[in-house]
Amino acid sequence: MAGLGRVGRRRTKKEPRRLAGVRRLPLRTVLLIVVFVPSVTFTPLLASGMYQLSSQWQAEKVQMDLATTTVGAPAADLFFSLDRERLRTAEMQADPSSTNRDKLAKQRAETDRAVSAFRPVSAVNDRRAQAGLTDAIAKTGRDLDLLTQQRGAVDSGWSSSQQAFNYYSEVLESDLGVLTALSNTDEGEVNSQAQTLVDLFWVVDMIGREDAILAAGWKTGRLTRDQYDLVAGAIGTKRHLLRSRVVPSLTGNETPHRTLTTSNAWDTMSTLERRLVTSGISADSNRVTIRGDAAKWREAVDAVSEQVRDLLGLRLANVAESGYSHANMLFVIFISVTSVGLLAVGLVIFTSWRLTSILRRRILHLRGEAHELQERLPKVVARLERGEDVDVDAEVHLVEPTPDELGELGQALNAASRSAVATAVRQAEQHRGFQRMLQRIARRTQILIGLQLKKLDELERKHEDPEVLEGLFDLDHLTARLRRYEENLVILGGGQPQRRWRKPVQLLDVLRAAQGEVQDYRRISIDVEGESWVAERAVGPLVHVLAELMENATTFSKPQTPVEVRAAQVSRGIAVEIEDRGLGMEPEQYAAANDLMRSPPQLDVMTHADDVRLGLYVVARLSAGLGLQVEMRSSAFGGTRVIVLLPETLVVDRPRAAPEPETPQDTTPQEGRPPHEDARLPTRSRGRAMANVTAASPDRDDPPPSSDLPPLPQRVRQASLVTELKGAADREEQPEAVRDQPRRSSATIGAFQRQSRRRRTSDDDAPGPNGTPTTEDR
């Protein structure tokens, strides 16, 4: 079905155009961006600074732990142990007495403990450790692996004093490499102090080298030229380190050790060293004679070594204190920066959130005022439609202005609200006036239609000429359709149909009355199961609804296809199905039409003047007023099937004295219509005749229902009346040729006139249910 059912998408207003790729963000998103963009921008910078501080603090702490405890302490103990073992080995090789052997064995045991403590250091593998530390530890470990072999060679006499000296010196240099790597921390001040510490270790090594070489020289009184060169080099390196690098860098509690190079022990050792150097210069052979006292040398070396070790320990403590102090300072800075940064981020977020909350609350207040205006306008229009007076000032809620941009927006909203309410009031009044005018014109037109129907009825009673009656019947049918169209205008204008019934009407008669108001009614076949009666208040609107649906079915289906109307009682009332064989509609069109049937809107006639679905609004309005349920579905034939469900409240029992099928009273004032002498409106026998006749259907052969008088033919142009004119009362009056004639002839018209006069005579003599004659009109 179309017309009523051809529901397509129509734009009732212009949709806003949006630029491609541009998306409008909601207010909450915009405010969140305002809050989080500064925070997100500031947070990475803060996080980067915090990460750097944290990394530096952790690196320095790890490096100081390695330098003082994890690696530094085992490496220092190993250094001193190997230095003493080098001396004891040289003494034992120079004088292999039991005393020297016992001293060497005791020192070896001490060295083994130092080596055992150093071995786990090789497992240290921290990326935050000092650069080159891992390689230095690995080299020292490889040299220590030869310690047992070197000892065995010394004990068996396979290793000379020079070979033993070279091995121990090489191991000590590897260990000094570990100590040097530990001094390379990430803090410059700590590195400077640690360099002095490394220099002191080298001073100890140089003294140990001198002492180890001279241990054999004091015994024999001579040194080889190579031994002399080693001693001279050690003496020069030691003096340079102490005088040029160590002593000038002493500060604080280390200042008293500046007297190291001016002490008696240092002078004694320096005197002996000068003699040795002088002897080597004056010697012509590969042998250098040692001049000096070994006991004084031992006493002086032990005193100087002790002073150097004391200074070394003090410097090591100062370096540790300085390194840990700087690391702790970094930790304090890290905590402070983190706290201040987080506080700043929190303050930024809180301030931004607070400001945006205030801004959002004000904007939402303005939006709420706009929404309230949107909800208030329909209520104002509804009140205007009910005829109430509306005060524009009372309906406009003014927003309190503020001295900022939002205040200006509020003032603009106040002006817009007043303008919108005033415009709504003005337009509602115009629409209400237009509806009143539309109803007034429709009512006046209905008066003319009533007069025209009266005149047609009078002409039908006067004339018996078949050709004249043929034209009158066509005019009568067109006038009935015109009346329905005028009722559509009344309904669309907000009114209600004026046709009323005083008695219940049989459902079959209601369907036939609706059929009689359809242009192509010959194609409509009616099938009613059982005998159902419709309450008098529902007859007029139901006839109108069914007529609209039937005409829609015939209009939007091929002229040769039938339209089937079926009615039957169901559990919830009466179901009437109207099914055509047209093109049907799309699923979304069915859904839109059914939504309209369930919730009919308030129709603005002026804005929907070109809408082809005005019949839908009429059906929806009438159905909503009666409580009918109208649903459109796809038909198995390809067309549309409309189901109209009458609720049980509109279905009544058969009256005790079943009245003659009655046509509605037209309550429209019939101006210019003179009353009968008995104050009765003229009786329309033609309408009564149509109520008892169903249109012929190609697949229906059932005879019409029996009655006391034979049924009269339905006034349908060019429709076969053979079945309807087979009553016994008139069969003998019809010639044989007429019974088989498929189209209407003059004999058929004459039979129709005689039956009409007979029924009219009987009806005029029969009183109505209230003791008064029945007054009917279409």
mmCIF file of C-alpha atoms in Angstrom, residues 224-577:
data_model
loop_
_atom_site.group_PDB
_atom_site.id
_atom_site.type_symbol
_atom_site.label_atom_id
_atom_site.label_comp_id
_atom_site.label_asym_id
_atom_site.label_seq_id
_atom_site.Cartn_x
_atom_site.Cartn_y
_atom_site.Cartn_z
ATOM 1 C CA THR A 224 122.402 -5.917 39.558
ATOM 2 C CA ARG A 225 122.034 -3.082 37.103
ATOM 3 C CA ASP A 226 118.394 -4.114 36.376
ATOM 4 C CA GLN A 227 117.621 -4.226 40.083
ATOM 5 C CA TYR A 228 119.262 -0.867 40.506
ATOM 6 C CA ASP A 229 117.176 0.617 37.715
ATOM 7 C CA LEU A 230 113.959 -0.727 39.286
ATOM 8 C CA VAL A 231 114.899 0.734 42.669
ATOM 9 C CA ALA A 232 115.866 4.093 41.147
ATOM 10 C CA GLY A 233 112.613 4.245 39.173
ATOM 11 C CA ALA A 234 110.558 3.387 42.242
ATOM 12 C CA ILE A 235 112.379 6.089 44.243
ATOM 13 C CA GLY A 236 111.698 8.747 41.615
ATOM 14 C CA THR A 237 108.039 7.771 41.168
ATOM 15 C CA LYS A 238 107.465 7.748 44.910
ATOM 16 C CA ARG A 239 109.005 11.188 45.434
ATOM 17 C CA HIS A 240 107.034 12.661 42.506
ATOM 18 C CA LEU A 241 103.708 11.263 43.691
ATOM 19 C CA LEU A 242 104.193 12.403 47.263
ATOM 20 C CA ARG A 243 105.616 15.852 46.655
ATOM 21 C CA SER A 244 103.676 16.811 43.491
ATOM 22 C CA ARG A 245 100.321 15.124 43.851
ATOM 23 C CA VAL A 246 99.627 13.770 47.310
ATOM 24 C CA VAL A 247 100.897 16.422 49.707
ATOM 25 C CA PRO A 248 99.426 19.411 47.791
ATOM 26 C CA SER A 249 95.967 17.774 47.754
ATOM 27 C CA LEU A 250 95.820 17.154 51.496
ATOM 28 C CA THR A 251 93.053 19.180 53.167
ATOM 29 C CA GLY A 252 91.130 19.231 56.372
ATOM 30 C CA ASN A 253 92.067 16.517 58.810
ATOM 31 C CA GLU A 254 94.712 15.320 56.340
ATOM 32 C CA THR A 255 96.826 18.492 56.683
ATOM 33 C CA PRO A 256 98.986 17.156 59.529
ATOM 34 C CA HIS A 257 100.301 14.445 57.199
ATOM 35 C CA ARG A 258 102.047 17.067 55.095
ATOM 36 C CA THR A 259 104.989 16.568 57.438
ATOM 37 C CA LEU A 260 105.358 13.077 55.986
ATOM 38 C CA THR A 261 108.156 14.192 53.671
ATOM 39 C CA THR A 262 109.910 16.090 56.476
ATOM 40 C CA SER A 263 109.785 13.414 59.184
ATOM 41 C CA ASN A 264 112.918 11.686 60.577
ATOM 42 C CA ALA A 265 111.925 8.368 59.107
ATOM 43 C CA TRP A 266 111.491 9.994 55.689
ATOM 44 C CA ASP A 267 114.849 11.725 56.000
ATOM 45 C CA THR A 268 116.585 8.489 56.973
ATOM 46 C CA MET A 269 114.986 6.629 54.092
ATOM 47 C CA SER A 270 115.753 9.466 51.685
ATOM 48 C CA THR A 271 119.437 9.526 52.825
ATOM 49 C CA LEU A 272 119.841 5.815 52.192
ATOM 50 C CA GLU A 273 118.124 6.146 48.833
ATOM 51 C CA ARG A 274 120.493 8.982 47.783
ATOM 52 C CA ARG A 275 123.484 6.863 48.698
ATOM 53 C CA LEU A 276 122.109 4.022 46.630
ATOM 54 C CA VAL A 277 121.501 6.280 43.675
ATOM 55 C CA THR A 278 124.965 7.809 44.010
ATOM 56 C CA SER A 279 126.543 4.372 44.121
ATOM 57 C CA GLY A 280 124.792 3.367 41.000
ATOM 58 C CA ILE A 281 125.938 6.470 39.171
ATOM 59 C CA SER A 282 129.605 5.944 40.097
ATOM 60 C CA ALA A 283 129.619 2.207 39.430
ATOM 61 C CA ASP A 284 131.227 1.080 36.179
ATOM 62 C CA SER A 285 130.164 -2.557 36.187
ATOM 63 C CA ASN A 286 126.828 -4.342 36.167
ATOM 64 C CA ARG A 287 127.041 -4.623 39.873
ATOM 65 C CA VAL A 288 126.082 -1.776 42.188
ATOM 66 C CA THR A 289 127.403 -1.792 45.729
ATOM 67 C CA ILE A 290 124.935 -0.912 48.437
ATOM 68 C CA ARG A 291 126.160 1.370 51.136
ATOM 69 C CA GLY A 292 124.057 1.750 54.206
ATOM 70 C CA ASP A 293 122.622 0.121 57.262
ATOM 71 C CA ALA A 294 119.878 -2.463 56.665
ATOM 72 C CA ALA A 295 118.484 -2.028 60.155
ATOM 73 C CA LYS A 296 118.059 1.720 59.723
ATOM 74 C CA TRP A 297 116.456 1.087 56.357
ATOM 75 C CA ARG A 298 113.988 -1.353 57.859
ATOM 76 C CA GLU A 299 113.111 0.999 60.660
ATOM 77 C CA ALA A 300 112.681 3.994 58.351
ATOM 78 C CA VAL A 301 110.681 2.078 55.717
ATOM 79 C CA ASP A 302 108.350 0.605 58.288
ATOM 80 C CA ALA A 303 107.724 4.053 59.794
ATOM 81 C CA VAL A 304 107.137 5.738 56.444
ATOM 82 C CA SER A 305 104.910 2.869 55.264
ATOM 83 C CA GLU A 306 102.894 3.141 58.433
ATOM 84 C CA GLN A 307 102.439 6.892 57.917
ATOM 85 C CA VAL A 308 101.447 6.401 54.290
ATOM 86 C CA ARG A 309 98.937 3.724 55.266
ATOM 87 C CA ASP A 310 97.480 5.987 57.936
ATOM 88 C CA LEU A 311 97.126 8.779 55.367
ATOM 89 C CA LEU A 312 95.664 6.277 52.903
ATOM 90 C CA GLY A 313 93.057 5.136 55.425
ATOM 91 C CA LEU A 314 92.194 8.723 56.296
ATOM 92 C CA ARG A 315 91.881 9.646 52.625
ATOM 93 C CA LEU A 316 89.738 6.554 52.021
ATOM 94 C CA ALA A 317 87.388 7.609 54.807
ATOM 95 C CA ASN A 318 87.213 11.151 53.458
ATOM 96 C CA VAL A 319 86.479 9.918 49.955
ATOM 97 C CA ALA A 320 83.732 7.635 51.260
ATOM 98 C CA GLU A 321 82.259 10.442 53.320
ATOM 99 C CA SER A 322 82.379 12.861 50.414
ATOM 100 C CA GLY A 323 80.898 10.318 47.994
ATOM 101 C CA TYR A 324 78.086 9.259 50.282
ATOM 102 C CA SER A 325 77.381 12.874 51.220
ATOM 103 C CA HIS A 326 76.975 13.791 47.584
ATOM 104 C CA ALA A 327 74.799 10.729 46.960
ATOM 105 C CA ASN A 328 72.668 11.599 49.975
ATOM 106 C CA MET A 329 72.418 15.159 48.733
ATOM 107 C CA LEU A 330 71.176 13.841 45.391
ATOM 108 C CA PHE A 331 68.646 11.726 47.238
ATOM 109 C CA VAL A 332 67.434 14.745 49.193
ATOM 110 C CA ILE A 333 67.233 16.761 45.988
ATOM 111 C CA PHE A 334 65.375 13.895 44.332
ATOM 112 C CA ILE A 335 62.868 13.704 47.157
ATOM 113 C CA SER A 336 62.482 17.478 47.238
ATOM 114 C CA VAL A 337 62.062 17.817 43.487
ATOM 115 C CA THR A 338 59.671 14.884 43.427
ATOM 116 C CA SER A 339 57.600 16.315 46.249
ATOM 117 C CA VAL A 340 57.570 19.816 44.828
ATOM 118 C CA GLY A 341 56.906 18.514 41.315
ATOM 119 C CA LEU A 342 54.045 16.295 42.405
ATOM 120 C CA LEU A 343 52.665 19.115 44.497
ATOM 121 C CA ALA A 344 52.921 21.434 41.499
ATOM 122 C CA VAL A 345 51.246 18.898 39.231
ATOM 123 C CA GLY A 346 48.534 18.348 41.793
ATOM 124 C CA LEU A 347 48.089 22.085 42.210
ATOM 125 C CA VAL A 348 47.883 22.556 38.444
ATOM 126 C CA ILE A 349 45.373 19.734 38.098
ATOM 127 C CA PHE A 350 43.315 20.911 41.056
ATOM 128 C CA THR A 351 43.340 24.535 39.923
ATOM 129 C CA SER A 352 42.507 23.615 36.347
ATOM 130 C CA TRP A 353 39.824 21.192 37.495
ATOM 131 C CA ARG A 354 38.356 23.767 39.841
ATOM 132 C CA LEU A 355 38.296 26.500 37.225
ATOM 133 C CA THR A 356 36.938 24.191 34.540
ATOM 134 C CA SER A 357 34.322 22.855 36.979
ATOM 135 C CA ILE A 358 33.126 26.382 37.643
ATOM 136 C CA LEU A 359 33.157 27.127 33.927
ATOM 137 C CA ARG A 360 31.395 23.877 33.102
ATOM 138 C CA ARG A 361 28.799 24.447 35.814
ATOM 139 C CA ARG A 362 28.012 27.877 34.412
ATOM 140 C CA ILE A 363 27.865 26.557 30.857
ATOM 141 C CA LEU A 364 25.685 23.641 31.958
ATOM 142 C CA HIS A 365 23.432 26.134 33.713
ATOM 143 C CA LEU A 366 23.057 27.994 30.442
ATOM 144 C CA ARG A 367 22.454 24.728 28.638
ATOM 145 C CA GLY A 368 19.864 23.777 31.239
ATOM 146 C CA GLU A 369 18.104 27.069 30.643
ATOM 147 C CA ALA A 370 18.154 26.346 26.911
ATOM 148 C CA HIS A 371 16.775 22.829 27.482
ATOM 149 C CA GLU A 372 14.133 24.206 29.800
ATOM 150 C CA LEU A 373 13.161 26.635 27.070
ATOM 151 C CA GLN A 374 13.032 23.729 24.623
ATOM 152 C CA GLU A 375 10.721 21.817 26.958
ATOM 153 C CA ARG A 376 8.659 24.882 27.820
ATOM 154 C CA LEU A 377 7.896 25.909 24.253
ATOM 155 C CA PRO A 378 5.818 22.799 23.423
ATOM 156 C CA LYS A 379 3.922 23.262 26.669
ATOM 157 C CA VAL A 380 3.249 26.877 25.773
ATOM 158 C CA VAL A 381 2.041 25.808 22.336
ATOM 159 C CA ALA A 382 -0.121 23.089 23.887
ATOM 160 C CA ARG A 383 -1.681 25.637 26.248
ATOM 161 C CA LEU A 384 -2.305 27.922 23.316
ATOM 162 C CA GLU A 385 -3.937 25.067 21.440
ATOM 163 C CA ARG A 386 -6.231 24.537 24.418
ATOM 164 C CA GLY A 387 -7.215 28.190 24.143
ATOM 165 C CA GLU A 388 -5.310 29.433 27.192
ATOM 166 C CA ASP A 389 -3.687 32.858 27.316
ATOM 167 C CA VAL A 390 0.086 32.884 27.741
ATOM 168 C CA ASP A 391 2.102 35.737 29.267
ATOM 169 C CA VAL A 392 5.475 35.934 27.536
ATOM 170 C CA ASP A 393 7.178 37.667 30.483
ATOM 171 C CA ALA A 394 5.961 35.022 32.898
ATOM 172 C CA GLU A 395 7.140 32.163 30.693
ATOM 173 C CA VAL A 396 10.680 33.505 30.170
ATOM 174 C CA HIS A 397 13.136 32.673 32.976
ATOM 175 C CA LEU A 398 15.871 35.283 32.835
ATOM 176 C CA VAL A 399 19.474 34.231 33.450
ATOM 177 C CA GLU A 400 21.292 36.479 35.911
ATOM 178 C CA PRO A 401 23.933 38.358 33.892
ATOM 179 C CA THR A 402 27.591 38.486 34.959
ATOM 180 C CA PRO A 403 30.336 40.889 33.783
ATOM 181 C CA ASP A 404 32.130 38.412 31.503
ATOM 182 C CA GLU A 405 31.710 36.560 28.225
ATOM 183 C CA LEU A 406 29.382 33.980 29.763
ATOM 184 C CA GLY A 407 27.283 36.822 31.111
ATOM 185 C CA GLU A 408 26.973 38.173 27.597
ATOM 186 C CA LEU A 409 25.993 34.696 26.475
ATOM 187 C CA GLY A 410 23.344 34.635 29.220
ATOM 188 C CA GLN A 411 21.955 37.964 28.044
ATOM 189 C CA ALA A 412 21.857 36.627 24.505
ATOM 190 C CA LEU A 413 20.048 33.545 25.813
ATOM 191 C CA ASN A 414 17.534 35.781 27.605
ATOM 192 C CA ALA A 415 16.866 37.637 24.387
ATOM 193 C CA ALA A 416 16.632 34.384 22.457
ATOM 194 C CA SER A 417 14.270 32.898 25.049
ATOM 195 C CA ARG A 418 11.953 35.895 24.920
ATOM 196 C CA SER A 419 12.047 35.903 21.125
ATOM 197 C CA ALA A 420 11.439 32.146 20.950
ATOM 198 C CA VAL A 421 8.517 32.215 23.376
ATOM 199 C CA ALA A 422 7.009 35.233 21.670
ATOM 200 C CA THR A 423 7.449 33.609 18.272
ATOM 201 C CA ALA A 424 5.955 30.358 19.553
ATOM 202 C CA VAL A 425 2.997 32.225 20.972
ATOM 203 C CA ARG A 426 2.506 34.132 17.751
ATOM 204 C CA GLN A 427 2.844 31.044 15.551
ATOM 205 C CA ALA A 428 0.634 28.970 17.830
ATOM 206 C CA GLU A 429 -2.025 31.638 17.659
ATOM 207 C CA GLN A 430 -1.685 31.719 13.882
ATOM 208 C CA HIS A 431 -1.940 27.921 13.672
ATOM 209 C CA ARG A 432 -4.892 27.893 15.997
ATOM 210 C CA GLY A 433 -6.577 30.528 13.884
ATOM 211 C CA PHE A 434 -5.793 28.571 10.744
ATOM 212 C CA GLN A 435 -7.241 25.398 12.249
ATOM 213 C CA ARG A 436 -10.395 27.222 13.252
ATOM 214 C CA MET A 437 -10.655 28.658 9.790
ATOM 215 C CA LEU A 438 -10.037 25.204 8.270
ATOM 216 C CA GLN A 439 -12.729 23.657 10.444
ATOM 217 C CA ARG A 440 -15.136 26.468 9.661
ATOM 218 C CA ILE A 441 -14.607 26.066 5.920
ATOM 219 C CA ALA A 442 -14.900 22.285 6.199
ATOM 220 C CA ARG A 443 -18.115 22.568 8.213
ATOM 221 C CA ARG A 444 -19.647 24.921 5.691
ATOM 222 C CA THR A 445 -18.576 22.586 2.920
ATOM 223 C CA GLN A 446 -20.199 19.717 4.793
ATOM 224 C CA ILE A 447 -23.434 21.711 4.923
ATOM 225 C CA LEU A 448 -23.326 22.047 1.174
ATOM 226 C CA ILE A 449 -22.528 18.340 0.845
ATOM 227 C CA GLY A 450 -25.505 17.533 3.077
ATOM 228 C CA LEU A 451 -27.750 19.704 0.911
ATOM 229 C CA GLN A 452 -26.341 18.018 -2.148
ATOM 230 C CA LEU A 453 -27.040 14.557 -0.705
ATOM 231 C CA LYS A 454 -30.579 15.652 0.132
ATOM 232 C CA LYS A 455 -31.090 16.917 -3.388
ATOM 233 C CA LEU A 456 -29.700 13.699 -4.863
ATOM 234 C CA ASP A 457 -32.016 11.676 -2.663
ATOM 235 C CA GLU A 458 -35.009 13.681 -3.870
ATOM 236 C CA LEU A 459 -33.976 13.221 -7.494
ATOM 237 C CA GLU A 460 -33.476 9.478 -7.004
ATOM 238 C CA ARG A 461 -37.048 9.207 -5.681
ATOM 239 C CA LYS A 462 -38.514 11.204 -8.539
ATOM 240 C CA HIS A 463 -36.763 9.616 -11.475
ATOM 241 C CA GLU A 464 -37.009 6.025 -12.633
ATOM 242 C CA ASP A 465 -35.161 6.397 -15.879
ATOM 243 C CA PRO A 466 -32.187 3.977 -15.702
ATOM 244 C CA GLU A 467 -29.811 6.384 -17.421
ATOM 245 C CA VAL A 468 -30.762 9.235 -15.113
ATOM 246 C CA LEU A 469 -30.440 6.992 -12.090
ATOM 247 C CA GLU A 470 -27.066 5.846 -13.346
ATOM 248 C CA GLY A 471 -25.791 9.426 -13.264
ATOM 249 C CA LEU A 472 -27.437 10.128 -9.947
ATOM 250 C CA PHE A 473 -25.823 7.053 -8.439
ATOM 251 C CA ASP A 474 -22.416 8.227 -9.625
ATOM 252 C CA LEU A 475 -22.985 11.684 -8.180
ATOM 253 C CA ASP A 476 -24.188 10.145 -4.929
ATOM 254 C CA HIS A 477 -21.060 8.031 -4.697
ATOM 255 C CA LEU A 478 -18.757 10.957 -5.482
ATOM 256 C CA THR A 479 -20.526 13.090 -2.897
ATOM 257 C CA ALA A 480 -20.032 10.413 -0.229
ATOM 258 C CA ARG A 481 -16.326 10.370 -1.010
ATOM 259 C CA LEU A 482 -16.205 14.155 -0.935
ATOM 260 C CA ARG A 483 -17.790 14.134 2.500
ATOM 261 C CA ARG A 484 -15.032 11.836 3.758
ATOM 262 C CA TYR A 485 -12.386 14.146 2.350
ATOM 263 C CA GLU A 486 -14.008 17.079 4.121
ATOM 264 C CA GLU A 487 -13.980 15.080 7.337
ATOM 265 C CA ASN A 488 -10.242 14.599 6.789
ATOM 266 C CA LEU A 489 -9.840 18.366 6.816
ATOM 267 C CA VAL A 490 -11.828 18.589 10.048
ATOM 268 C CA ILE A 491 -9.662 15.910 11.680
ATOM 269 C CA LEU A 492 -6.421 17.452 10.471
ATOM 270 C CA GLY A 493 -7.662 20.787 11.770
ATOM 271 C CA GLY A 494 -8.024 19.331 15.259
ATOM 272 C CA GLY A 495 -11.743 18.503 15.164
ATOM 273 C CA GLN A 496 -13.744 15.292 15.148
ATOM 274 C CA PRO A 497 -16.176 13.823 12.580
ATOM 275 C CA GLN A 498 -19.769 14.927 13.103
ATOM 276 C CA ARG A 499 -21.467 11.739 11.951
ATOM 277 C CA ARG A 500 -23.019 9.928 14.913
ATOM 278 C CA TRP A 501 -24.937 6.685 15.430
ATOM 279 C CA ARG A 502 -27.527 6.111 18.090
ATOM 280 C CA LYS A 503 -27.471 2.313 17.969
ATOM 281 C CA PRO A 504 -24.896 -0.466 17.578
ATOM 282 C CA VAL A 505 -24.228 -1.463 13.978
ATOM 283 C CA GLN A 506 -23.330 -4.857 12.612
ATOM 284 C CA LEU A 507 -19.682 -5.167 11.582
ATOM 285 C CA LEU A 508 -20.653 -6.294 8.084
ATOM 286 C CA ASP A 509 -22.659 -3.114 7.602
ATOM 287 C CA VAL A 510 -19.712 -1.038 8.844
ATOM 288 C CA LEU A 511 -17.420 -2.697 6.309
ATOM 289 C CA ARG A 512 -19.970 -2.165 3.502
ATOM 290 C CA ALA A 513 -20.420 1.468 4.469
ATOM 291 C CA ALA A 514 -16.627 1.928 4.280
ATOM 292 C CA GLN A 515 -16.617 0.081 0.955
ATOM 293 C CA GLY A 516 -19.272 2.420 -0.389
ATOM 294 C CA GLU A 517 -16.968 5.417 0.177
ATOM 295 C CA VAL A 518 -14.142 3.983 -1.947
ATOM 296 C CA GLN A 519 -13.796 4.948 -5.594
ATOM 297 C CA ASP A 520 -12.865 1.520 -6.975
ATOM 298 C CA TYR A 521 -15.136 -0.392 -4.610
ATOM 299 C CA ARG A 522 -15.904 -3.133 -7.148
ATOM 300 C CA ARG A 523 -12.483 -4.721 -6.478
ATOM 301 C CA ILE A 524 -13.094 -5.048 -2.735
ATOM 302 C CA SER A 525 -14.331 -8.374 -1.407
ATOM 303 C CA ILE A 526 -15.589 -8.624 2.162
ATOM 304 C CA ASP A 527 -15.550 -11.775 4.261
ATOM 305 C CA VAL A 528 -16.857 -11.649 7.835
ATOM 306 C CA GLU A 529 -16.781 -14.626 10.176
ATOM 307 C CA GLY A 530 -19.690 -14.689 12.599
ATOM 308 C CA GLU A 531 -21.977 -11.851 13.500
ATOM 309 C CA SER A 532 -20.293 -9.003 15.344
ATOM 310 C CA TRP A 533 -21.672 -5.661 16.366
ATOM 311 C CA VAL A 534 -19.818 -2.384 16.855
ATOM 312 C CA ALA A 535 -20.644 0.137 19.575
ATOM 313 C CA GLU A 536 -22.445 3.205 18.283
ATOM 314 C CA ARG A 537 -19.692 5.640 19.341
ATOM 315 C CA ALA A 538 -17.122 3.811 17.206
ATOM 316 C CA VAL A 539 -19.120 3.395 14.004
ATOM 317 C CA GLY A 540 -18.357 6.753 12.382
ATOM 318 C CA PRO A 541 -14.591 6.860 13.065
ATOM 319 C CA LEU A 542 -14.262 3.150 12.223
ATOM 320 C CA VAL A 543 -16.016 3.608 8.879
ATOM 321 C CA HIS A 544 -13.678 6.507 8.144
ATOM 322 C CA VAL A 545 -10.547 4.533 9.100
ATOM 323 C CA LEU A 546 -11.561 1.494 7.071
ATOM 324 C CA ALA A 547 -12.543 3.614 4.072
ATOM 325 C CA GLU A 548 -9.131 5.336 4.096
ATOM 326 C CA LEU A 549 -7.318 1.992 4.300
ATOM 327 C CA MET A 550 -9.485 0.397 1.591
ATOM 328 C CA GLU A 551 -9.026 3.293 -0.793
ATOM 329 C CA ASN A 552 -5.305 3.231 -0.156
ATOM 330 C CA ALA A 553 -5.246 -0.478 -1.025
ATOM 331 C CA THR A 554 -7.130 0.027 -4.287
ATOM 332 C CA THR A 555 -5.146 3.095 -5.302
ATOM 333 C CA PHE A 556 -1.699 1.531 -4.948
ATOM 334 C CA SER A 557 -2.363 -1.841 -6.539
ATOM 335 C CA LYS A 558 -3.083 -2.843 -10.112
ATOM 336 C CA PRO A 559 -6.673 -2.231 -11.291
ATOM 337 C CA GLN A 560 -7.176 -5.914 -12.089
ATOM 338 C CA THR A 561 -6.067 -7.246 -8.689
ATOM 339 C CA PRO A 562 -8.596 -7.746 -5.866
ATOM 340 C CA VAL A 563 -8.462 -6.235 -2.402
ATOM 341 C CA GLU A 564 -9.521 -8.688 0.272
ATOM 342 C CA VAL A 565 -11.121 -7.562 3.504
ATOM 343 C CA ARG A 566 -11.493 -10.188 6.218
ATOM 344 C CA ALA A 567 -12.926 -9.762 9.683
ATOM 345 C CA ALA A 568 -13.192 -12.175 12.588
ATOM 346 C CA GLN A 569 -13.423 -12.151 16.326
ATOM 347 C CA VAL A 570 -10.172 -12.773 18.237
ATOM 348 C CA SER A 571 -9.278 -13.076 21.891
ATOM 349 C CA ARG A 572 -8.842 -9.312 22.330
ATOM 350 C CA GLY A 573 -11.670 -8.033 20.155
ATOM 351 C CA ILE A 574 -12.215 -8.008 16.403
ATOM 352 C CA ALA A 575 -9.454 -8.144 13.816
ATOM 353 C CA VAL A 576 -10.027 -6.654 10.381
ATOM 354 C CA GLU A 577 -7.445 -7.452 7.697
#
